[in-house]
């Protein structure tokens, strides 16, 4: 794992690592520069759950409302979870990076900016602590940022999606991981293949659903 040029979140982690204690402590995190311009920390939501979904970072709506996956991509994700036959009560949802990174256009409009590797690494202690507290059977990474946070910078969703993978030892992530695209990638697809992209996304979530119900043998090869 690369080192960061910023303090990182580790020093803000509380001694008690319950979800509520983590959420409260994360609200005051200054582990990287992103807290300066964002409205608030957007921590994960849900209880201890067999399935943990990890996105990239909060978007504009999430930043304003303080909850993950409440914008357009979140609505598509809700539909896909339903279509994959997953009970939403069994899902914990969070992001690899807890503050919204953006640029301003025309004075006011906030445009999403992909978090850099430094910010992903800085924020990673929150994600690892969440995984330890939620104790999921499987972590589903939505998009490259989340996948690379747990599987390493060389991981490519395009070639490794939909497979059950054991994270590398140094990742500190105990449960297996499945990577797929971020729902915003399906939303942004303006081509005539958007329906196909949505079906492939749901298919990946079905693999995850089957894995947590114990009907799918976990991949145990080297990552
Ligand atoms: S993005 Fe993560 S590390 Fe950076 S300030 Fe926010 S919570 Fe802390």
PDB file of C-alpha atoms and ligand atoms in Angstrom:
ATOM      1  CA  UNK A   1       0.000   0.000   0.000  1.00  0.00           C
ATOM      2  CA  UNK A   2       1.396   3.398  -0.970  1.00  0.00           C
ATOM      3  CA  UNK A   3       2.284   5.927   1.725  1.00  0.00           C
ATOM      4  CA  UNK A   4       0.385   9.185   1.898  1.00  0.00           C
ATOM      5  CA  UNK A   5       1.599  12.773   2.066  1.00  0.00           C
ATOM      6  CA  UNK A   6      -1.307  13.675   4.372  1.00  0.00           C
ATOM      7  CA  UNK A   7      -1.904  12.676   8.001  1.00  0.00           C
ATOM      8  CA  UNK A   8      -4.471  10.042   7.087  1.00  0.00           C
ATOM      9  CA  UNK A   9      -7.479   8.893   9.068  1.00  0.00           C
ATOM     10  CA  UNK A  10      -5.700   6.446  11.383  1.00  0.00           C
ATOM     11  CA  UNK A  11      -5.092   9.023  14.113  1.00  0.00           C
ATOM     12  CA  UNK A  12      -8.816   9.877  14.228  1.00  0.00           C
ATOM     13  CA  UNK A  13      -9.993   6.334  14.882  1.00  0.00           C
ATOM     14  CA  UNK A  14     -11.573   5.918  18.332  1.00  0.00           C
ATOM     15  CA  UNK A  15     -10.503   3.258  20.827  1.00  0.00           C
ATOM     16  CA  UNK A  16     -13.989   1.753  20.728  1.00  0.00           C
ATOM     17  CA  UNK A  17     -14.622   0.495  17.218  1.00  0.00           C
ATOM     18  CA  UNK A  18     -18.403   0.151  17.210  1.00  0.00           C
ATOM     19  CA  UNK A  19     -20.169   1.568  14.167  1.00  0.00           C
ATOM     20  CA  UNK A  20     -21.712   4.406  16.165  1.00  0.00           C
ATOM     21  CA  UNK A  21     -18.347   5.329  17.738  1.00  0.00           C
ATOM     22  CA  UNK A  22     -16.671   5.207  14.331  1.00  0.00           C
ATOM     23  CA  UNK A  23     -19.384   7.345  12.771  1.00  0.00           C
ATOM     24  CA  UNK A  24     -19.088   9.942  15.493  1.00  0.00           C
ATOM     25  CA  UNK A  25     -15.283  10.076  15.244  1.00  0.00           C
ATOM     26  CA  UNK A  26     -15.300  10.225  11.440  1.00  0.00           C
ATOM     27  CA  UNK A  27     -17.391  13.402  11.620  1.00  0.00           C
ATOM     28  CA  UNK A  28     -14.278  15.197  12.897  1.00  0.00           C
ATOM     29  CA  UNK A  29     -11.727  13.630  10.565  1.00  0.00           C
ATOM     30  CA  UNK A  30      -9.134  15.936   9.017  1.00  0.00           C
ATOM     31  CA  UNK A  31      -7.043  13.102   7.651  1.00  0.00           C
ATOM     32  CA  UNK A  32      -6.788  14.698   4.199  1.00  0.00           C
ATOM     33  CA  UNK A  33      -7.767  17.964   2.548  1.00  0.00           C
ATOM     34  CA  UNK A  34     -11.227  16.869   1.443  1.00  0.00           C
ATOM     35  CA  UNK A  35     -12.995  17.855   4.661  1.00  0.00           C
ATOM     36  CA  UNK A  36     -12.298  21.530   3.936  1.00  0.00           C
ATOM     37  CA  UNK A  37     -14.755  22.034   1.069  1.00  0.00           C
ATOM     38  CA  UNK A  38     -17.277  19.273   1.685  1.00  0.00           C
ATOM     39  CA  UNK A  39     -20.382  19.825   3.802  1.00  0.00           C
ATOM     40  CA  UNK A  40     -19.889  16.847   6.085  1.00  0.00           C
ATOM     41  CA  UNK A  41     -18.453  13.371   6.490  1.00  0.00           C
ATOM     42  CA  UNK A  42     -20.753  10.798   4.901  1.00  0.00           C
ATOM     43  CA  UNK A  43     -20.266   7.585   6.822  1.00  0.00           C
ATOM     44  CA  UNK A  44     -21.698   4.179   5.939  1.00  0.00           C
ATOM     45  CA  UNK A  45     -25.208   3.101   6.866  1.00  0.00           C
ATOM     46  CA  UNK A  46     -26.770  -0.144   7.956  1.00  0.00           C
ATOM     47  CA  UNK A  47     -26.104  -2.595  10.757  1.00  0.00           C
ATOM     48  CA  UNK A  48     -23.922  -5.667  10.945  1.00  0.00           C
ATOM     49  CA  UNK A  49     -24.770  -7.266   7.598  1.00  0.00           C
ATOM     50  CA  UNK A  50     -23.628 -10.180   5.420  1.00  0.00           C
ATOM     51  CA  UNK A  51     -23.173  -7.940   2.393  1.00  0.00           C
ATOM     52  CA  UNK A  52     -21.204  -4.704   2.398  1.00  0.00           C
ATOM     53  CA  UNK A  53     -21.311  -2.410  -0.636  1.00  0.00           C
ATOM     54  CA  UNK A  54     -18.478   0.079  -1.076  1.00  0.00           C
ATOM     55  CA  UNK A  55     -18.759   2.938  -3.555  1.00  0.00           C
ATOM     56  CA  UNK A  56     -16.253   5.638  -4.446  1.00  0.00           C
ATOM     57  CA  UNK A  57     -17.205   8.764  -2.492  1.00  0.00           C
ATOM     58  CA  UNK A  58     -20.366  10.714  -1.644  1.00  0.00           C
ATOM     59  CA  UNK A  59     -21.824  12.726  -4.498  1.00  0.00           C
ATOM     60  CA  UNK A  60     -23.518  16.128  -4.416  1.00  0.00           C
ATOM     61  CA  UNK A  61     -26.772  14.881  -2.889  1.00  0.00           C
ATOM     62  CA  UNK A  62     -25.020  12.593  -0.422  1.00  0.00           C
ATOM     63  CA  UNK A  63     -22.818  15.472   0.710  1.00  0.00           C
ATOM     64  CA  UNK A  64     -25.850  17.713   1.306  1.00  0.00           C
ATOM     65  CA  UNK A  65     -27.984  15.052   3.003  1.00  0.00           C
ATOM     66  CA  UNK A  66     -25.253  13.226   4.907  1.00  0.00           C
ATOM     67  CA  UNK A  67     -26.270   9.760   3.712  1.00  0.00           C
ATOM     68  CA  UNK A  68     -24.621   7.439   1.180  1.00  0.00           C
ATOM     69  CA  UNK A  69     -26.310   6.486  -2.111  1.00  0.00           C
ATOM     70  CA  UNK A  70     -29.241   8.918  -1.952  1.00  0.00           C
ATOM     71  CA  UNK A  71     -28.622  10.514  -5.381  1.00  0.00           C
ATOM     72  CA  UNK A  72     -29.427   9.215  -8.886  1.00  0.00           C
ATOM     73  CA  UNK A  73     -26.747   6.483  -8.731  1.00  0.00           C
ATOM     74  CA  UNK A  74     -28.162   5.369  -5.392  1.00  0.00           C
ATOM     75  CA  UNK A  75     -31.631   5.022  -6.911  1.00  0.00           C
ATOM     76  CA  UNK A  76     -30.234   2.859  -9.701  1.00  0.00           C
ATOM     77  CA  UNK A  77     -28.377   0.811  -7.090  1.00  0.00           C
ATOM     78  CA  UNK A  78     -31.604   0.302  -5.110  1.00  0.00           C
ATOM     79  CA  UNK A  79     -33.303  -0.995  -8.247  1.00  0.00           C
ATOM     80  CA  UNK A  80     -30.392  -3.306  -9.048  1.00  0.00           C
ATOM     81  CA  UNK A  81     -30.353  -4.672  -5.472  1.00  0.00           C
ATOM     82  CA  UNK A  82     -34.056  -5.423  -5.828  1.00  0.00           C
ATOM     83  CA  UNK A  83     -33.613  -7.004  -9.271  1.00  0.00           C
ATOM     84  CA  UNK A  84     -30.751  -9.156  -7.950  1.00  0.00           C
ATOM     85  CA  UNK A  85     -33.077 -10.515  -5.262  1.00  0.00           C
ATOM     86  CA  UNK A  86     -31.085  -9.011  -2.384  1.00  0.00           C
ATOM     87  CA  UNK A  87     -32.899  -8.004   0.792  1.00  0.00           C
ATOM     88  CA  UNK A  88     -31.830  -4.361   1.412  1.00  0.00           C
ATOM     89  CA  UNK A  89     -31.963  -5.062   5.152  1.00  0.00           C
ATOM     90  CA  UNK A  90     -28.975  -7.367   4.687  1.00  0.00           C
ATOM     91  CA  UNK A  91     -26.808  -4.666   3.131  1.00  0.00           C
ATOM     92  CA  UNK A  92     -24.426  -2.153   4.687  1.00  0.00           C
ATOM     93  CA  UNK A  93     -23.510   0.630   2.262  1.00  0.00           C
ATOM     94  CA  UNK A  94     -20.519   2.938   2.441  1.00  0.00           C
ATOM     95  CA  UNK A  95     -17.810   4.610   0.348  1.00  0.00           C
ATOM     96  CA  UNK A  96     -14.049   4.235   0.077  1.00  0.00           C
ATOM     97  CA  UNK A  97     -13.686   7.988   0.651  1.00  0.00           C
ATOM     98  CA  UNK A  98     -15.995   9.733   3.124  1.00  0.00           C
ATOM     99  CA  UNK A  99     -15.914  13.323   1.869  1.00  0.00           C
ATOM    100  CA  UNK A 100     -17.164  14.710  -1.457  1.00  0.00           C
ATOM    101  CA  UNK A 101     -14.404  15.865  -3.816  1.00  0.00           C
ATOM    102  CA  UNK A 102     -15.540  18.357  -6.435  1.00  0.00           C
ATOM    103  CA  UNK A 103     -14.702  21.406  -8.518  1.00  0.00           C
ATOM    104  CA  UNK A 104     -16.996  24.366  -9.011  1.00  0.00           C
ATOM    105  CA  UNK A 105     -18.266  25.264 -12.461  1.00  0.00           C
ATOM    106  CA  UNK A 106     -19.939  28.518 -13.444  1.00  0.00           C
ATOM    107  CA  UNK A 107     -19.476  29.776  -9.930  1.00  0.00           C
ATOM    108  CA  UNK A 108     -21.905  27.446  -8.231  1.00  0.00           C
ATOM    109  CA  UNK A 109     -22.378  24.015  -9.790  1.00  0.00           C
ATOM    110  CA  UNK A 110     -20.324  21.347  -8.067  1.00  0.00           C
ATOM    111  CA  UNK A 111     -18.792  18.791 -10.393  1.00  0.00           C
ATOM    112  CA  UNK A 112     -17.635  15.447  -9.034  1.00  0.00           C
ATOM    113  CA  UNK A 113     -13.889  14.833  -9.101  1.00  0.00           C
ATOM    114  CA  UNK A 114     -12.447  11.372  -8.756  1.00  0.00           C
ATOM    115  CA  UNK A 115     -10.496  11.043  -5.506  1.00  0.00           C
ATOM    116  CA  UNK A 116      -6.761  10.557  -5.923  1.00  0.00           C
ATOM    117  CA  UNK A 117      -4.752   7.643  -4.609  1.00  0.00           C
ATOM    118  CA  UNK A 118      -3.506   9.777  -1.704  1.00  0.00           C
ATOM    119  CA  UNK A 119      -7.060  10.484  -0.540  1.00  0.00           C
ATOM    120  CA  UNK A 120      -8.127   6.853  -0.977  1.00  0.00           C
ATOM    121  CA  UNK A 121      -5.186   5.647   1.116  1.00  0.00           C
ATOM    122  CA  UNK A 122      -5.749   8.408   3.709  1.00  0.00           C
ATOM    123  CA  UNK A 123      -9.398   7.383   4.146  1.00  0.00           C
ATOM    124  CA  UNK A 124      -8.788   3.642   4.086  1.00  0.00           C
ATOM    125  CA  UNK A 125      -8.578   3.210   7.901  1.00  0.00           C
ATOM    126  CA  UNK A 126     -12.284   4.141   8.139  1.00  0.00           C
ATOM    127  CA  UNK A 127     -13.187   1.524   5.540  1.00  0.00           C
ATOM    128  CA  UNK A 128     -11.129  -1.190   7.245  1.00  0.00           C
ATOM    129  CA  UNK A 129     -12.627  -0.284  10.630  1.00  0.00           C
ATOM    130  CA  UNK A 130     -16.117  -0.446   9.121  1.00  0.00           C
ATOM    131  CA  UNK A 131     -15.416  -3.874   7.644  1.00  0.00           C
ATOM    132  CA  UNK A 132     -14.191  -5.077  11.040  1.00  0.00           C
ATOM    133  CA  UNK A 133     -17.305  -3.692  12.756  1.00  0.00           C
ATOM    134  CA  UNK A 134     -19.862  -4.852  10.171  1.00  0.00           C
ATOM    135  CA  UNK A 135     -18.218  -8.280   9.748  1.00  0.00           C
ATOM    136  CA  UNK A 136     -19.721  -8.935   6.298  1.00  0.00           C
ATOM    137  CA  UNK A 137     -19.431 -12.274   4.559  1.00  0.00           C
ATOM    138  CA  UNK A 138     -18.620 -10.455   1.329  1.00  0.00           C
ATOM    139  CA  UNK A 139     -17.556  -6.950   0.336  1.00  0.00           C
ATOM    140  CA  UNK A 140     -18.811  -5.714  -3.037  1.00  0.00           C
ATOM    141  CA  UNK A 141     -16.686  -2.924  -4.493  1.00  0.00           C
ATOM    142  CA  UNK A 142     -18.634  -0.626  -6.798  1.00  0.00           C
ATOM    143  CA  UNK A 143     -16.107   0.785  -9.258  1.00  0.00           C
ATOM    144  CA  UNK A 144     -12.355   1.058  -9.511  1.00  0.00           C
ATOM    145  CA  UNK A 145     -11.734   3.378  -6.556  1.00  0.00           C
ATOM    146  CA  UNK A 146     -13.283   0.992  -4.032  1.00  0.00           C
ATOM    147  CA  UNK A 147     -11.797  -2.071  -5.710  1.00  0.00           C
ATOM    148  CA  UNK A 148      -8.293  -0.617  -5.781  1.00  0.00           C
ATOM    149  CA  UNK A 149      -8.598   0.447  -2.140  1.00  0.00           C
ATOM    150  CA  UNK A 150      -8.998  -3.220  -1.119  1.00  0.00           C
ATOM    151  CA  UNK A 151      -7.353  -5.159  -3.956  1.00  0.00           C
ATOM    152  CA  UNK A 152      -4.448  -2.879  -4.856  1.00  0.00           C
ATOM    153  CA  UNK A 153      -3.809  -0.175  -7.439  1.00  0.00           C
ATOM    154  CA  UNK A 154      -3.143  -2.686 -10.214  1.00  0.00           C
ATOM    155  CA  UNK A 155      -6.651  -4.185 -10.036  1.00  0.00           C
ATOM    156  CA  UNK A 156      -8.835  -3.570 -13.087  1.00  0.00           C
ATOM    157  CA  UNK A 157     -12.605  -3.887 -12.844  1.00  0.00           C
ATOM    158  CA  UNK A 158     -12.763  -4.460 -16.606  1.00  0.00           C
ATOM    159  CA  UNK A 159     -10.925  -7.775 -16.296  1.00  0.00           C
ATOM    160  CA  UNK A 160     -11.678  -8.820 -12.706  1.00  0.00           C
ATOM    161  CA  UNK A 161     -15.357  -8.003 -12.226  1.00  0.00           C
ATOM    162  CA  UNK A 162     -17.878 -10.523 -10.986  1.00  0.00           C
ATOM    163  CA  UNK A 163     -15.298 -12.852  -9.385  1.00  0.00           C
ATOM    164  CA  UNK A 164     -14.982 -13.757  -5.735  1.00  0.00           C
ATOM    165  CA  UNK A 165     -11.470 -12.779  -4.699  1.00  0.00           C
ATOM    166  CA  UNK A 166      -9.422 -12.974  -1.549  1.00  0.00           C
ATOM    167  CA  UNK A 167      -7.826  -9.592  -0.832  1.00  0.00           C
ATOM    168  CA  UNK A 168      -4.025  -9.525  -0.577  1.00  0.00           C
ATOM    169  CA  UNK A 169      -2.697 -10.056   2.964  1.00  0.00           C
ATOM    170  CA  UNK A 170      -1.567  -6.450   3.341  1.00  0.00           C
ATOM    171  CA  UNK A 171      -5.064  -5.207   2.595  1.00  0.00           C
ATOM    172  CA  UNK A 172      -6.230  -6.004   6.177  1.00  0.00           C
ATOM    173  CA  UNK A 173      -9.583  -6.962   4.708  1.00  0.00           C
ATOM    174  CA  UNK A 174     -10.627 -10.399   5.904  1.00  0.00           C
ATOM    175  CA  UNK A 175     -13.781 -11.145   3.902  1.00  0.00           C
ATOM    176  CA  UNK A 176     -13.642 -11.960   0.205  1.00  0.00           C
ATOM    177  CA  UNK A 177     -14.279  -9.184  -2.272  1.00  0.00           C
ATOM    178  CA  UNK A 178     -16.257  -8.979  -5.488  1.00  0.00           C
ATOM    179  CA  UNK A 179     -15.764  -6.000  -7.784  1.00  0.00           C
ATOM    180  CA  UNK A 180     -18.242  -4.596 -10.251  1.00  0.00           C
ATOM    181  CA  UNK A 181     -18.904  -1.238 -11.861  1.00  0.00           C
ATOM    182  CA  UNK A 182     -20.190   1.800 -10.002  1.00  0.00           C
ATOM    183  CA  UNK A 183     -23.903   2.434 -10.655  1.00  0.00           C
ATOM    184  CA  UNK A 184     -23.015   5.918 -11.928  1.00  0.00           C
ATOM    185  CA  UNK A 185     -21.143   4.237 -14.813  1.00  0.00           C
ATOM    186  CA  UNK A 186     -24.389   2.550 -15.853  1.00  0.00           C
ATOM    187  CA  UNK A 187     -26.234   5.860 -15.503  1.00  0.00           C
ATOM    188  CA  UNK A 188     -23.663   7.681 -17.642  1.00  0.00           C
ATOM    189  CA  UNK A 189     -23.850   5.098 -20.412  1.00  0.00           C
ATOM    190  CA  UNK A 190     -25.763   6.927 -23.144  1.00  0.00           C
ATOM    191  CA  UNK A 191     -25.202   4.218 -25.744  1.00  0.00           C
ATOM    192  CA  UNK A 192     -27.733   1.646 -26.911  1.00  0.00           C
ATOM    193  CA  UNK A 193     -25.901  -0.837 -24.662  1.00  0.00           C
ATOM    194  CA  UNK A 194     -27.076   0.746 -21.418  1.00  0.00           C
ATOM    195  CA  UNK A 195     -29.656  -1.992 -20.776  1.00  0.00           C
ATOM    196  CA  UNK A 196     -26.928  -4.563 -21.294  1.00  0.00           C
ATOM    197  CA  UNK A 197     -24.663  -2.687 -18.848  1.00  0.00           C
ATOM    198  CA  UNK A 198     -27.466  -2.676 -16.288  1.00  0.00           C
ATOM    199  CA  UNK A 199     -28.086  -6.416 -16.710  1.00  0.00           C
ATOM    200  CA  UNK A 200     -24.364  -7.149 -16.296  1.00  0.00           C
ATOM    201  CA  UNK A 201     -24.365  -5.056 -13.107  1.00  0.00           C
ATOM    202  CA  UNK A 202     -27.351  -6.994 -11.737  1.00  0.00           C
ATOM    203  CA  UNK A 203     -25.677 -10.279 -12.729  1.00  0.00           C
ATOM    204  CA  UNK A 204     -22.613  -9.326 -10.654  1.00  0.00           C
ATOM    205  CA  UNK A 205     -24.849  -8.526  -7.683  1.00  0.00           C
ATOM    206  CA  UNK A 206     -26.549 -11.905  -8.132  1.00  0.00           C
ATOM    207  CA  UNK A 207     -23.160 -13.614  -7.821  1.00  0.00           C
ATOM    208  CA  UNK A 208     -22.672 -11.672  -4.574  1.00  0.00           C
ATOM    209  CA  UNK A 209     -26.132 -12.661  -3.323  1.00  0.00           C
ATOM    210  CA  UNK A 210     -25.488 -16.316  -4.094  1.00  0.00           C
ATOM    211  CA  UNK A 211     -22.096 -16.175  -2.370  1.00  0.00           C
ATOM    212  CA  UNK A 212     -23.541 -14.922   0.901  1.00  0.00           C
ATOM    213  CA  UNK A 213     -26.269 -17.548   0.894  1.00  0.00           C
ATOM    214  CA  UNK A 214     -23.563 -20.185   0.738  1.00  0.00           C
ATOM    215  CA  UNK A 215     -24.511 -21.644  -2.621  1.00  0.00           C
ATOM    216  CA  UNK A 216     -21.372 -20.467  -4.384  1.00  0.00           C
ATOM    217  CA  UNK A 217     -17.905 -21.747  -3.620  1.00  0.00           C
ATOM    218  CA  UNK A 218     -15.520 -18.886  -2.841  1.00  0.00           C
ATOM    219  CA  UNK A 219     -12.579 -18.366  -5.140  1.00  0.00           C
ATOM    220  CA  UNK A 220      -9.426 -19.057  -3.128  1.00  0.00           C
ATOM    221  CA  UNK A 221      -6.701 -18.433  -5.677  1.00  0.00           C
ATOM    222  CA  UNK A 222      -3.925 -15.876  -5.383  1.00  0.00           C
ATOM    223  CA  UNK A 223      -4.819 -12.246  -5.975  1.00  0.00           C
TER     224      UNK A 223
HETATM  225  S1  LIG B   1     -11.889  11.980   2.999  1.00  0.00           S
HETATM  226 FE1  LIG B   1     -11.537  10.477   4.646  1.00  0.00          FE
HETATM  227  S2  LIG B   1      -9.431  10.870   5.372  1.00  0.00           S
HETATM  228 FE2  LIG B   1     -10.085  12.655   4.169  1.00  0.00          FE
HETATM  229  S3  LIG B   1     -10.899  14.066   5.736  1.00  0.00           S
HETATM  230 FE3  LIG B   1     -12.611  12.868   4.911  1.00  0.00          FE
HETATM  231  S4  LIG B   1     -12.889  11.163   6.317  1.00  0.00           S
HETATM  232 FE4  LIG B   1     -10.843  12.027   6.699  1.00  0.00          FE
END
